[in-house]
CSV table of C-alpha atoms in Angstrom, one decimal:
chain,number,residue,atom,x,y,z
A,1,MET,CA,-56.2,-43.9,-182.5
A,2,LYS,CA,-57.8,-45.6,-179.5
A,3,ASN,CA,-54.6,-47.5,-178.8
A,4,LEU,CA,-52.6,-44.3,-179.0
A,5,LYS,CA,-54.8,-42.7,-176.3
A,6,ARG,CA,-54.4,-45.7,-174.1
A,7,ILE,CA,-50.7,-45.7,-174.5
A,8,SER,CA,-50.5,-41.9,-173.8
A,9,LEU,CA,-52.6,-42.3,-170.7
A,10,LEU,CA,-50.4,-45.2,-169.5
A,11,LEU,CA,-47.2,-43.1,-170.1
A,12,ILE,CA,-48.7,-40.2,-168.1
A,13,LEU,CA,-49.7,-42.5,-165.3
A,14,ILE,CA,-46.2,-44.1,-165.2
A,15,THR,CA,-44.6,-40.7,-165.2
A,16,PHE,CA,-46.8,-39.6,-162.3
A,17,VAL,CA,-46.0,-42.7,-160.2
A,18,ILE,CA,-42.3,-42.3,-160.8
A,19,SER,CA,-42.3,-38.6,-159.9
A,20,CYS,CA,-44.3,-39.3,-156.7
A,21,LYS,CA,-41.9,-42.1,-155.7
A,22,THR,CA,-38.8,-39.9,-156.2
A,23,MET,CA,-40.4,-37.1,-154.1
A,24,LYS,CA,-40.8,-39.3,-151.0
A,25,ASN,CA,-38.3,-38.9,-148.3
A,26,ASP,CA,-36.2,-41.9,-147.4
A,27,PRO,CA,-37.1,-42.8,-143.8
A,28,ASN,CA,-33.8,-44.5,-143.3
A,29,THR,CA,-31.4,-41.6,-144.2
A,30,ALA,CA,-28.5,-41.2,-141.8
A,31,VAL,CA,-26.9,-38.0,-140.5
A,32,SER,CA,-23.7,-38.0,-138.5
A,33,GLY,CA,-22.0,-35.1,-136.8
A,34,LYS,CA,-21.4,-33.0,-133.7
A,35,VAL,CA,-24.3,-31.6,-131.5
A,36,ASP,CA,-23.9,-27.8,-131.4
A,37,SER,CA,-27.0,-26.9,-129.5
A,38,ILE,CA,-30.2,-28.3,-128.0
A,39,GLU,CA,-33.6,-26.7,-127.8
A,40,ALA,CA,-36.3,-28.3,-125.6
A,41,GLY,CA,-39.7,-29.0,-127.1
A,42,LYS,CA,-43.1,-30.2,-125.9
A,43,ASP,CA,-42.5,-33.9,-126.6
A,44,GLY,CA,-38.7,-34.0,-126.9
A,45,TYR,CA,-36.0,-31.7,-128.2
A,46,THR,CA,-34.3,-30.5,-131.3
A,47,ALA,CA,-30.6,-30.9,-131.7
A,48,LYS,CA,-28.5,-28.9,-134.1
A,49,ILE,CA,-26.1,-31.3,-135.7
A,50,THR,CA,-23.2,-30.1,-137.9
A,51,THR,CA,-21.7,-32.8,-140.2
A,52,ASP,CA,-18.0,-33.2,-141.2
A,53,ALA,CA,-19.1,-31.6,-144.5
A,54,LYS,CA,-20.3,-28.5,-142.6
A,55,GLU,CA,-23.9,-29.2,-143.3
A,56,VAL,CA,-26.3,-28.3,-140.5
A,57,TYR,CA,-29.3,-30.4,-139.6
A,58,PHE,CA,-32.0,-29.7,-137.1
A,59,ALA,CA,-32.8,-33.2,-135.6
A,60,THR,CA,-36.2,-33.5,-134.0
A,61,ILE,CA,-36.0,-36.3,-131.3
A,62,SER,CA,-39.0,-37.5,-129.3
A,63,ILE,CA,-39.8,-40.7,-127.4
A,64,VAL,CA,-42.7,-41.5,-129.8
A,65,ASN,CA,-40.6,-41.2,-133.0
A,66,VAL,CA,-37.7,-43.4,-131.7
A,67,GLY,CA,-40.1,-46.2,-130.7
A,68,GLY,CA,-40.4,-45.7,-126.9
A,69,PRO,CA,-38.4,-44.8,-123.8
A,70,GLN,CA,-36.0,-47.7,-124.2
A,71,ASN,CA,-34.7,-46.2,-127.5
A,72,TYR,CA,-34.7,-42.5,-126.3
A,73,LYS,CA,-31.5,-40.8,-125.4
A,74,GLN,CA,-30.9,-37.2,-124.2
A,75,LEU,CA,-28.0,-35.9,-126.3
A,76,LYS,CA,-25.6,-33.3,-124.9
A,77,ILE,CA,-23.8,-30.4,-126.6
A,78,GLY,CA,-20.5,-31.8,-127.9
A,79,ASP,CA,-21.7,-35.3,-128.5
A,80,VAL,CA,-20.8,-36.9,-131.8
A,81,VAL,CA,-23.9,-38.7,-133.0
A,82,SER,CA,-25.3,-40.8,-135.8
A,83,VAL,CA,-29.1,-40.7,-136.3
A,84,LYS,CA,-31.5,-42.1,-138.9
A,85,GLY,CA,-34.8,-40.7,-139.9
A,86,GLU,CA,-36.8,-38.8,-142.5
A,87,LYS,CA,-35.0,-35.8,-144.0
A,88,TRP,CA,-36.6,-32.7,-145.5
A,89,LYS,CA,-35.7,-29.2,-146.3
A,90,SER,CA,-37.6,-26.0,-145.4
A,91,GLU,CA,-36.4,-22.9,-147.1
A,92,ASP,CA,-32.7,-22.9,-146.3
A,93,GLU,CA,-32.7,-25.4,-143.3
A,94,ASN,CA,-32.1,-29.1,-143.3
A,95,HIS,CA,-34.3,-31.1,-140.9
A,96,ILE,CA,-34.5,-34.8,-139.9
A,97,LYS,CA,-37.2,-36.4,-137.9
A,98,VAL,CA,-35.2,-39.0,-135.9
A,99,THR,CA,-36.5,-42.5,-135.9
A,100,GLN,CA,-33.3,-44.2,-134.6
A,101,ILE,CA,-30.4,-43.0,-132.6
A,102,VAL,CA,-27.6,-45.1,-134.0
A,103,SER,CA,-24.6,-44.0,-131.9
A,104,VAL,CA,-23.6,-41.4,-129.3
A,105,LYS,CA,-19.9,-40.7,-128.4
């Protein structure tokens, strides 16, 4: 009986750890697409990016998040970009906090 309780507790703990791990956002998720609009913010800007699959992402880009002014780029409407960062969803909007601007064309 004592071993059964220990095994049950261990299974619950393992389930909890696995569920927490799968809930974490991948900080290196990439998003590629065309910049449709730009909205200036306090510490940077938010670019609305539409992917080839017609998904819309609001990319928050700031000097601090990309690692300093040497990595920071000001995107323009019409640019085709690829960015990496941490994705999340709020209600019906997709967001990404950009940590790397991979390419701009």
